[in-house]
Short mmCIF file of C-alpha atoms in Angstrom, two decimals:
data_model
loop_
_atom_site.label_atom_id
_atom_site.label_comp_id
_atom_site.label_asym_id
_atom_site.label_seq_id
_atom_site.Cartn_x
_atom_site.Cartn_y
_atom_site.Cartn_z
CA MET Q 15 -18.52 -49.79 -38.48
CA ASP Q 16 -18.02 -50.61 -41.63
CA ILE Q 17 -14.54 -51.49 -41.23
CA ASP Q 18 -13.61 -52.85 -44.45
CA LEU Q 19 -14.17 -49.14 -45.92
CA ILE Q 20 -12.07 -47.54 -43.72
CA LEU Q 21 -8.75 -49.81 -44.69
CA ARG Q 22 -10.06 -48.90 -48.10
CA VAL Q 23 -10.48 -45.25 -47.60
CA TYR Q 24 -7.31 -44.82 -45.52
CA PRO Q 25 -4.48 -44.13 -47.67
CA PHE Q 26 -6.88 -41.56 -49.29
CA PHE Q 27 -7.29 -40.37 -45.64
CA ILE Q 28 -3.30 -40.24 -45.27
CA GLU Q 29 -3.45 -38.33 -49.34
CA ALA Q 30 -4.71 -35.23 -47.28
CA ALA Q 31 -3.86 -35.36 -44.13
CA VAL Q 32 -0.42 -34.69 -45.52
CA VAL Q 33 -2.56 -31.55 -47.72
CA THR Q 34 -3.48 -30.33 -43.90
CA LEU Q 35 0.49 -30.78 -42.81
CA GLN Q 36 0.97 -28.45 -45.39
CA LEU Q 37 -1.04 -25.96 -44.92
CA SER Q 38 -0.51 -25.88 -41.33
CA VAL Q 39 3.27 -25.15 -41.86
CA LEU Q 40 2.85 -22.94 -44.75
CA THR Q 41 -0.24 -20.64 -42.85
CA CYS Q 42 1.82 -21.04 -40.06
CA LEU Q 43 5.12 -19.56 -41.07
CA LEU Q 44 3.74 -16.98 -43.09
CA GLY Q 45 1.60 -16.72 -40.13
CA LEU Q 46 4.78 -15.69 -37.56
CA ALA Q 47 5.86 -13.90 -40.52
CA CYS Q 48 2.68 -11.34 -39.86
CA GLY Q 49 2.91 -11.33 -36.46
CA THR Q 50 6.74 -10.09 -35.86
CA LEU Q 51 5.77 -7.56 -38.65
CA GLY Q 52 2.56 -6.39 -36.28
CA ALA Q 53 4.69 -6.82 -33.22
CA SER Q 54 7.66 -4.24 -34.00
CA MET Q 55 4.36 -1.83 -36.19
CA ARG Q 56 2.54 -2.32 -33.36
CA LEU Q 57 5.47 -1.33 -30.79
CA SER Q 58 6.86 1.47 -33.21
CA ARG Q 59 7.50 4.62 -32.92
CA LEU Q 60 5.40 6.44 -36.15
CA ALA Q 61 2.12 6.46 -35.06
CA PRO Q 62 0.54 5.84 -38.42
CA LEU Q 63 2.53 2.32 -38.00
CA ARG Q 64 0.92 1.68 -34.79
CA TRP Q 65 -2.64 2.15 -36.33
CA ILE Q 66 -1.76 0.31 -39.20
CA ALA Q 67 -0.72 -2.83 -37.82
CA ALA Q 68 -3.80 -1.91 -35.08
CA GLY Q 69 -5.93 -2.20 -38.09
CA TYR Q 70 -4.97 -5.56 -39.56
CA VAL Q 71 -5.26 -6.76 -36.67
CA SER Q 72 -8.29 -5.80 -35.29
CA VAL Q 73 -10.12 -6.19 -39.08
CA PHE Q 74 -8.85 -9.70 -39.36
CA ARG Q 75 -10.27 -10.79 -36.28
CA GLY Q 76 -13.12 -9.04 -36.29
CA THR Q 77 -14.57 -11.54 -39.05
CA PRO Q 78 -14.56 -14.85 -39.45
CA ALA Q 79 -11.96 -16.10 -40.92
CA LEU Q 80 -13.98 -18.20 -43.85
CA ILE Q 81 -15.45 -14.40 -44.93
CA GLN Q 82 -11.70 -13.84 -45.37
CA ILE Q 83 -10.95 -16.69 -47.33
CA PHE Q 84 -13.94 -16.34 -49.98
CA LEU Q 85 -13.24 -13.26 -50.43
CA LEU Q 86 -9.73 -14.24 -51.31
CA TYR Q 87 -11.21 -16.52 -53.18
CA PHE Q 88 -14.14 -16.27 -54.78
CA GLY Q 89 -13.65 -12.07 -54.31
CA GLY Q 90 -10.27 -11.83 -55.94
CA PRO Q 91 -10.52 -12.85 -59.74
CA GLN Q 92 -12.61 -9.64 -59.76
CA ILE Q 93 -9.83 -7.35 -58.86
CA GLY Q 94 -7.08 -9.20 -60.74
CA ILE Q 95 -6.75 -11.97 -58.20
CA GLN Q 96 -6.28 -15.50 -59.63
CA LEU Q 97 -5.27 -17.86 -57.10
CA ASP Q 98 -5.95 -21.56 -57.75
CA ALA Q 99 -7.52 -23.07 -53.69
CA PHE Q 100 -4.36 -24.36 -51.68
CA ALA Q 101 -3.02 -20.65 -52.11
CA ALA Q 102 -5.59 -18.53 -51.30
CA GLY Q 103 -6.57 -20.98 -48.59
CA THR Q 104 -2.64 -20.59 -47.34
CA ILE Q 105 -2.85 -16.93 -47.74
CA ALA Q 106 -5.77 -16.55 -45.68
CA LEU Q 107 -5.36 -18.77 -43.33
CA GLY Q 108 -1.69 -16.88 -42.66
CA VAL Q 109 -3.13 -13.62 -43.06
CA ASN Q 110 -5.73 -14.34 -40.47
CA ILE Q 111 -3.15 -15.84 -38.12
CA GLY Q 112 -0.97 -13.24 -38.52
CA ALA Q 113 -3.66 -11.44 -36.86
CA TYR Q 114 -3.78 -12.83 -33.80
CA MET Q 115 0.44 -13.86 -33.34
CA THR Q 116 0.95 -10.12 -33.66
CA GLU Q 117 -0.74 -9.63 -29.99
CA THR Q 118 0.78 -12.86 -28.91
CA ILE Q 119 4.82 -11.58 -29.68
CA ARG Q 120 3.45 -8.07 -29.36
CA GLY Q 121 2.20 -9.68 -25.28
CA ALA Q 122 4.92 -11.64 -24.88
CA ILE Q 123 7.65 -7.92 -26.48
CA VAL Q 124 5.65 -5.64 -23.76
CA SER Q 125 5.31 -8.41 -20.39
CA VAL Q 126 9.37 -8.31 -20.32
CA ASP Q 127 10.23 -6.49 -16.99
CA ARG Q 128 10.91 -2.16 -18.14
CA GLY Q 129 13.75 -2.82 -15.75
CA GLN Q 130 15.36 -4.98 -18.52
CA THR Q 131 15.24 -2.23 -20.58
CA GLU Q 132 16.73 0.56 -18.32
CA ALA Q 133 19.35 -1.36 -17.58
CA SER Q 134 20.27 -2.13 -21.02
CA ARG Q 135 20.13 1.72 -22.20
CA THR Q 136 21.58 2.42 -19.07
CA LEU Q 137 24.65 0.65 -20.05
CA GLY Q 138 24.99 2.59 -23.89
CA MET Q 139 22.95 0.08 -25.83
CA SER Q 140 21.12 1.16 -28.49
CA LYS Q 141 16.89 0.37 -28.33
CA GLY Q 142 17.28 -1.79 -31.42
CA GLN Q 143 20.67 -4.35 -29.00
CA THR Q 144 18.61 -4.21 -26.17
CA MET Q 145 15.70 -5.11 -28.44
CA ARG Q 146 17.47 -8.31 -30.36
CA LYS Q 147 20.16 -9.12 -27.41
CA VAL Q 148 18.29 -8.20 -23.92
CA ILE Q 149 14.11 -7.30 -24.83
CA LEU Q 150 13.84 -10.52 -27.72
CA PRO Q 151 15.44 -13.48 -26.07
CA GLN Q 152 13.22 -12.86 -22.77
CA ALA Q 153 10.06 -12.47 -24.95
CA ALA Q 154 10.56 -15.58 -27.17
CA ARG Q 155 11.01 -17.68 -24.28
CA MET Q 156 7.29 -16.60 -22.98
CA MET Q 157 5.88 -16.66 -26.07
CA ILE Q 158 6.29 -20.36 -26.85
CA ARG Q 159 3.13 -21.76 -25.35
CA PRO Q 160 1.16 -18.70 -26.68
CA LEU Q 161 2.23 -19.09 -30.15
CA GLY Q 162 1.77 -22.52 -28.85
CA VAL Q 163 -2.16 -22.22 -28.84
CA ASN Q 164 -2.10 -19.69 -32.29
CA ILE Q 165 -0.74 -22.54 -33.77
CA ASN Q 166 -4.02 -24.92 -32.37
CA ALA Q 167 -6.74 -23.27 -33.57
CA LEU Q 168 -5.05 -22.51 -37.05
CA ILE Q 169 -4.53 -26.51 -37.44
CA LYS Q 170 -8.22 -26.82 -37.46
CA GLY Q 171 -8.49 -23.70 -38.81
CA THR Q 172 -7.54 -25.38 -42.10
CA ALA Q 173 -10.89 -27.70 -42.19
CA LEU Q 174 -11.86 -23.89 -43.53
CA VAL Q 175 -11.23 -24.41 -46.53
CA ALA Q 176 -12.82 -27.82 -47.64
CA PRO Q 177 -14.61 -24.95 -48.77
CA ILE Q 178 -12.87 -24.19 -51.81
CA SER Q 179 -12.78 -27.11 -52.88
CA VAL Q 180 -8.56 -28.07 -51.61
CA ILE Q 181 -8.14 -31.88 -51.23
CA GLU Q 182 -7.59 -31.97 -47.37
CA LEU Q 183 -8.59 -33.35 -44.68
CA THR Q 184 -12.21 -32.23 -44.43
CA TYR Q 185 -12.80 -31.68 -47.71
CA THR Q 186 -12.15 -35.31 -47.88
CA ALA Q 187 -14.05 -36.54 -45.40
CA GLN Q 188 -16.94 -34.75 -46.72
CA ARG Q 189 -15.66 -36.12 -50.74
CA PHE Q 190 -16.68 -39.49 -49.53
CA ILE Q 191 -19.29 -39.59 -47.93
CA GLY Q 192 -20.64 -37.96 -51.28
CA SER Q 193 -20.34 -41.49 -52.01
CA THR Q 194 -20.00 -44.00 -49.06
CA TYR Q 195 -22.93 -42.19 -47.19
CA LYS Q 196 -21.21 -44.06 -44.39
CA PRO Q 197 -20.45 -39.78 -42.46
CA PHE Q 198 -19.28 -41.32 -39.63
CA GLU Q 199 -16.64 -43.45 -40.65
CA MET Q 200 -15.80 -40.54 -42.77
CA PHE Q 201 -15.56 -37.95 -40.04
CA LEU Q 202 -14.18 -40.19 -37.67
CA ILE Q 203 -10.94 -41.38 -39.65
CA ALA Q 204 -10.17 -36.63 -40.25
CA GLY Q 205 -10.68 -36.59 -36.80
CA ILE Q 206 -7.79 -38.76 -35.41
CA LEU Q 207 -5.44 -38.15 -38.06
CA TYR Q 208 -5.99 -33.58 -37.36
CA MET Q 209 -6.03 -35.06 -33.09
CA ILE Q 210 -2.33 -36.72 -34.36
CA ILE Q 211 -1.10 -33.56 -36.04
CA ILE Q 212 -2.83 -32.36 -33.36
CA TYR Q 213 -1.14 -33.74 -30.53
CA ALA Q 214 2.41 -33.99 -32.62
CA ALA Q 215 2.42 -29.75 -32.36
CA GLY Q 216 1.44 -29.79 -29.28
CA GLN Q 217 4.74 -32.24 -28.23
CA GLY Q 218 7.08 -30.29 -30.62
CA ILE Q 219 5.60 -27.08 -28.54
CA LYS Q 220 6.40 -28.94 -24.92
CA TRP Q 221 10.05 -30.16 -26.41
CA LEU Q 222 10.64 -26.36 -27.27
CA ASP Q 223 9.02 -24.59 -24.33
CA ARG Q 224 10.79 -26.79 -22.16
CA ARG Q 225 14.08 -26.51 -24.04
CA ALA Q 226 13.87 -22.83 -23.72
CA GLN Q 227 13.40 -22.14 -20.25
CA ILE Q 228 16.47 -24.55 -18.62
CA VAL Q 229 17.94 -21.85 -17.40
CA MET T 6 39.68 20.82 -9.08
CA SER T 7 38.34 22.87 -11.94
CA ASP T 8 35.88 25.93 -12.93
CA THR T 9 33.18 24.12 -14.45
CA PRO T 10 31.60 21.11 -12.04
CA PHE T 11 31.96 17.42 -12.57
CA VAL T 12 28.67 17.08 -12.67
CA ASP T 13 26.67 19.77 -12.57
CA ILE T 14 22.69 20.13 -12.63
CA ARG T 15 20.86 23.47 -13.50
CA HIS T 16 17.38 24.66 -12.98
CA ALA T 17 16.18 21.11 -12.78
CA ALA T 18 12.12 21.04 -13.63
CA LYS T 19 10.21 18.71 -14.27
CA SER T 20 5.65 17.56 -13.98
CA PHE T 21 3.85 14.51 -14.75
CA GLY T 22 0.87 16.96 -16.34
CA ALA T 23 0.32 19.30 -13.49
CA LEU T 24 2.37 17.66 -10.59
CA GLU T 25 5.56 19.29 -10.98
CA VAL T 26 8.19 16.72 -9.57
CA LEU T 27 11.43 18.76 -10.11
CA LYS T 28 11.02 21.91 -8.53
CA ASP T 29 14.23 24.24 -9.94
CA ILE T 30 17.20 22.33 -8.38
CA ASN T 31 20.58 22.84 -8.21
CA LEU T 32 23.28 20.20 -8.22
CA THR T 33 26.80 19.94 -8.53
CA VAL T 34 29.19 17.27 -7.51
CA GLU T 35 32.98 17.43 -7.87
CA ARG T 36 34.97 14.41 -9.58
CA GLY T 37 35.34 11.29 -6.82
CA GLN T 38 32.56 13.16 -4.48
CA ILE T 39 30.37 11.27 -2.87
CA VAL T 40 26.51 12.63 -2.28
CA ALA T 41 23.82 10.83 -0.92
CA ILE T 42 19.61 11.74 -2.06
CA ILE T 43 17.66 11.31 0.99
CA GLY T 44 14.04 12.61 1.49
CA PRO T 45 10.58 10.51 1.69
CA SER T 46 8.97 8.60 -0.96
CA GLY T 47 7.81 11.06 -3.96
CA SER T 48 10.29 13.46 -2.86
CA GLY T 49 11.55 13.35 -6.26
CA LYS T 50 15.27 12.18 -5.14
CA SER T 51 14.90 9.12 -7.47
CA THR T 52 13.33 11.13 -10.79
CA LEU T 53 16.72 13.52 -9.98
CA LEU T 54 18.95 11.11 -10.26
CA ARG T 55 17.53 8.61 -13.16
CA ALA T 56 17.28 12.82 -15.41
CA ILE T 57 20.79 12.49 -14.86
CA ASN T 58 21.47 9.14 -17.36
CA GLU T 59 18.11 11.29 -19.41
CA LEU T 60 15.99 7.69 -18.51
CA ASP T 61 14.03 10.22 -17.20
CA PRO T 62 14.84 13.19 -19.05
CA LEU T 63 13.45 16.99 -17.05
CA THR T 64 11.53 18.91 -18.22
CA SER T 65 13.19 21.48 -18.03
CA GLY T 66 16.65 23.27 -17.53
CA GLU T 67 20.09 21.67 -17.98
CA VAL T 68 22.79 18.48 -16.61
CA TRP T 69 26.08 18.25 -17.60
CA LEU T 70 28.79 16.23 -17.13
CA GLU T 71 32.44 16.99 -17.74
CA GLY T 72 31.56 19.78 -19.71
CA VAL T 73 29.23 18.02 -21.87
CA GLN T 74 25.14 18.50 -21.90
CA ILE T 75 23.57 15.35 -21.37
CA ASN T 76 20.13 16.89 -22.42
CA LYS T 77 20.92 18.46 -25.41
CA LYS T 78 17.50 19.55 -27.75
CA LEU T 79 18.46 17.39 -30.77
CA PRO T 80 16.59 15.68 -33.19
CA HIS T 81 15.53 12.01 -33.22
CA ARG T 82 18.41 10.20 -34.10
CA GLN T 83 20.81 12.44 -33.07
CA TYR T 84 19.31 11.97 -29.90
CA GLU T 85 19.21 8.89 -29.59
CA LYS T 86 23.44 8.02 -31.04
CA HIS T 87 24.09 11.22 -28.14
CA VAL T 88 22.63 9.95 -25.32
CA ASN T 89 23.90 6.06 -26.40
CA GLN T 90 27.54 7.44 -26.42
CA VAL T 91 26.83 9.90 -23.17
CA ARG T 92 25.15 7.18 -20.97
CA GLN T 93 28.78 4.69 -21.72
CA ASP T 94 30.28 6.77 -18.46
CA ILE T 95 27.58 6.93 -16.67
CA GLY T 96 27.25 4.12 -14.64
CA MET T 97 23.49 3.16 -13.24
CA VAL T 98 22.67 0.93 -10.20
CA PHE T 99 19.26 -0.23 -9.55
CA GLN T 100 17.04 -0.99 -6.55
CA HIS T 101 15.95 -4.45 -8.29
CA PHE T 102 19.63 -5.40 -9.68
CA ASN T 103 17.64 -5.53 -13.75
CA LEU T 104 20.21 -8.55 -14.46
CA PHE T 105 19.56 -10.05 -17.64
CA PRO T 106 18.56 -13.51 -16.47
CA HIS T 107 18.82 -14.78 -19.87
CA LEU T 108 23.09 -14.36 -19.60
CA SER T 109 24.65 -15.93 -17.28
CA VAL T 110 27.19 -13.88 -14.98
CA ARG T 111 29.67 -13.41 -17.91
CA ASP T 112 27.44 -12.10 -20.54
CA ASN T 113 25.83 -10.48 -17.90
CA ILE T 114 29.35 -7.95 -17.69
CA THR T 115 30.47 -8.50 -21.64
CA LEU T 116 27.70 -7.50 -23.17
CA ALA T 117 27.27 -4.10 -23.71
CA PRO T 118 32.03 -4.13 -23.51
CA LYS T 119 31.89 -6.23 -26.18
CA MET T 120 28.94 -4.39 -28.40
CA LEU T 121 29.68 -0.65 -27.80
CA LYS T 122 33.47 -0.87 -27.34
CA GLY T 123 34.15 -3.52 -30.21
CA MET T 124 35.96 -5.35 -27.12
CA SER T 125 36.84 -8.66 -27.70
CA THR T 126 35.92 -12.01 -26.15
CA ALA T 127 39.28 -12.80 -24.14
CA ASP T 128 39.36 -8.96 -23.51
CA ALA T 129 35.31 -9.10 -22.25
CA ASN T 130 36.88 -11.95 -19.92
CA LYS T 131 39.86 -10.80 -18.00
CA LEU T 132 37.11 -7.41 -18.04
CA ALA T 133 35.05 -9.76 -16.10
CA GLU T 134 36.89 -11.74 -14.60
CA GLU T 135 38.16 -8.11 -12.46
CA GLN T 136 35.05 -6.84 -11.58
CA LEU T 137 33.99 -9.52 -10.24
CA ALA T 138 37.03 -10.26 -8.03
CA ASN T 139 36.08 -6.57 -7.13
CA VAL T 140 32.54 -6.84 -5.71
CA GLY T 141 34.39 -10.52 -4.23
CA LEU T 142 31.97 -12.47 -6.89
CA SER T 143 35.10 -14.33 -8.56
CA ASP T 144 33.50 -18.38 -8.08
CA LYS T 145 29.97 -17.32 -9.62
CA ILE T 146 30.90 -16.09 -13.94
CA ASP T 147 29.92 -18.93 -14.87
CA VAL T 148 25.92 -19.44 -12.86
CA PHE T 149 23.00 -17.24 -14.43
CA PRO T 150 21.11 -15.00 -12.19
CA SER T 151 18.40 -17.04 -10.20
CA ARG T 152 21.48 -18.61 -9.09
CA LEU T 153 21.63 -15.87 -6.53
CA SER T 154 21.30 -13.92 -4.13
CA GLY T 155 19.78 -10.42 -3.76
CA GLY T 156 23.34 -9.40 -2.83
CA GLN T 157 25.08 -11.34 -5.58
CA LYS T 158 23.14 -9.91 -7.83
CA GLN T 159 22.73 -6.53 -6.77
CA ARG T 160 26.83 -6.63 -7.30
CA VAL T 161 26.99 -8.39 -10.09
CA ALA T 162 24.59 -5.56 -11.39
CA ILE T 163 27.65 -3.33 -9.67
CA ALA T 164 30.58 -4.99 -11.51
CA ARG T 165 28.13 -5.27 -14.51
CA ALA T 166 28.62 -1.31 -14.70
CA LEU T 167 31.56 -0.45 -13.70
CA ALA T 168 32.91 -3.34 -16.19
CA MET T 169 32.19 0.43 -18.51
CA LYS T 170 34.34 2.48 -16.63
CA PRO T 171 31.53 4.57 -16.26
CA LYS T 172 32.90 8.01 -15.21
CA VAL T 173 30.57 8.61 -12.26
CA MET T 174 28.56 5.52 -10.48
CA LEU T 175 24.14 6.78 -9.90
CA PHE T 176 22.80 4.05 -7.24
CA ASP T 177 18.94 4.39 -7.07
CA GLU T 178 17.93 2.60 -3.51
CA ALA T 179 20.49 -0.06 -4.37
CA THR T 180 20.10 -2.34 -1.08
CA SER T 181 16.01 -1.12 0.11
CA ALA T 182 14.99 -4.71 -1.95
CA LEU T 183 17.91 -6.65 0.42
CA ASP T 184 16.68 -8.77 2.64
CA PRO T 185 18.72 -6.92 5.64
CA GLU T 186 21.75 -9.02 6.30
CA LEU T 187 22.51 -8.98 3.36
CA VAL T 188 22.57 -5.21 3.38
CA GLU T 189 26.46 -5.04 4.14
CA GLU T 190 28.05 -7.20 1.06
CA VAL T 191 26.28 -4.47 -0.96
CA ASN T 192 27.35 -1.57 1.02
CA LEU T 193 30.69 -3.33 1.87
CA VAL T 194 31.72 -2.97 -2.32
CA MET T 195 30.31 0.77 -2.49
CA LYS T 196 32.30 1.82 0.42
CA LYS T 197 35.44 0.45 -1.40
CA LEU T 198 34.15 1.81 -4.74
CA ALA T 199 34.30 5.22 -2.91
CA GLU T 200 37.97 4.59 -1.43
CA GLN T 201 38.66 4.09 -5.41
CA HIS T 202 37.66 8.19 -5.96
CA MET T 203 34.71 6.92 -7.91
CA THR T 204 31.67 9.63 -8.41
CA MET T 205 29.08 8.82 -6.53
CA ILE T 206 24.82 10.32 -6.24
CA ILE T 207 23.37 7.72 -4.16
CA VAL T 208 19.48 7.80 -3.59
CA THR T 209 19.58 5.63 -0.20
CA HIS T 210 17.24 5.67 3.22
CA GLU T 211 20.11 4.81 4.69
CA MET T 212 21.04 6.65 6.72
CA ASP T 213 24.13 5.22 9.38
CA PHE T 214 25.44 5.24 5.26
CA ALA T 215 24.69 7.56 3.60
CA ALA T 216 27.07 9.55 6.99
CA SER T 217 30.08 7.03 6.57
CA VAL T 218 30.68 7.02 2.56
CA CYS T 219 29.23 10.18 1.99
CA ASP T 220 31.17 13.57 1.84
CA ARG T 221 27.56 15.93 1.14
CA VAL T 222 24.38 14.81 1.88
CA LEU T 223 20.68 16.42 0.34
CA PHE T 224 18.19 16.43 1.26
CA MET T 225 14.42 16.45 -0.62
CA ASP T 226 11.38 17.02 -0.59
CA GLN T 227 8.30 17.97 -2.38
CA GLY T 228 10.66 18.16 -5.64
CA VAL T 229 12.92 20.92 -3.76
CA VAL T 230 16.16 19.94 -1.76
CA VAL T 231 15.38 21.53 1.57
CA GLU T 232 18.84 21.50 3.08
CA GLU T 233 22.84 20.65 1.86
CA GLY T 234 25.76 20.09 3.41
CA PRO T 235 28.69 17.62 4.78
CA PRO T 236 26.89 15.02 6.88
CA SER T 237 27.55 15.44 9.82
CA VAL T 238 25.77 19.14 10.04
CA ILE T 239 22.56 16.92 8.00
CA PHE T 240 22.38 14.58 11.41
CA GLN T 241 23.70 15.98 13.86
CA ASN T 242 22.53 19.81 13.68
CA PRO T 243 20.35 20.15 10.16
CA LYS T 244 18.00 23.20 10.62
CA GLU T 245 15.09 23.13 8.49
CA GLU T 246 12.42 21.65 10.09
CA ARG T 247 11.79 19.10 7.49
CA THR T 248 14.32 18.01 7.44
CA LYS T 249 14.49 17.16 11.43
CA ASN T 250 10.64 15.69 11.35
CA PHE T 251 12.01 13.12 8.74
CA LEU T 252 14.78 11.70 10.40
CA ARG T 253 13.51 12.02 13.86
CA LYS T 254 11.66 9.88 11.68
CA HIS T 255 14.90 7.60 10.20
CA LEU T 256 18.04 7.55 12.66
CA SER T 257 15.25 6.10 15.81
CA ARG T 258 15.35 3.00 14.59
#
């Protein structure tokens, strides 16, 4: 193993890791937004909204994320959507993970015991009040861990923007392999940095989950 | 007593698809009256109770409370507003308590009064203290439901319902999920309510309780009221064969 080389390229990988981290955070936020909207539509009283959300989930879970990224980045300009690689990657990944999060959030909400809704409605609280004060606080606790699984997947999924030349970890590893012919070292560094990010995210989720379960 | 009954159920019918669970039921309850509904499981007694506050809306028929029709046919938005309003007058206690596990006992009780009646935190806290004292659980005000026994949970659930100052209380097998030694403490709270002249409709499997507390007993089977009358008649001198059969199984224990 070429330690010298590792030390020389190391700073570039740190920069790339920051990009991966930015991608992850933005994708996660967009995913949560899409997931929340998707879940509320899935649970709507209005059938068309439920259909749209169900269609969203099955399209984005039913096709490869890579195709979604390519479609937006390469295909976008053809229909007048011109985005730089980072934006296209973030949007495609965020909307993609949002489909998974839609199901996670919906699942947590419907898993709250029906008796909770009945008790709340019986007191005279509206559907909205019941959702805000009774169902969501309980569902939020239940969705932390499954959302953690989604977040784990999305961090690894950020590697899929390497082919559209976002200078993140996987792209950086490939670029240095081109000039050094040392794939073992390069992928090893990238792998370790991914692991650190994923481990930190996992610890964050665990911490949130513990705090939420105090009751 | 006024000429219109306090609670008035007229020609109540309900079906789930082809299955008729309630068939043309009529029931009136006067203010301060306590009515027990007994019957085998699947007889429709819980469905009838849950129809009173629109948890399980009737297929046809009418439910009235103090001259207001509960199950009005209205456009969705107006209907929601209407039921949210009338439900405040109808307290309900469930078999499985359904306390809000993420809220303290205090917040379980104050949530609805604060949200729906715009009660200040200070007033709502005072109300919670009163209601808890009424069910003998003053020391549990800052505890979370998971730390309570089943009997205590049910007493908090009763306090929560009473905090809305309902006109009528519905009990849906309130003691069925409790360990035998915890049943009595809940029964005592219900007896106390009876002494305070709360109007109550009680679905129960406990014949002794029904006999000692209620003014009237309805025996339901297969979606119809088979027989009704004062407990002394229903329990000691029932006319119908089905009532006799049912009671033979339940009184021998």
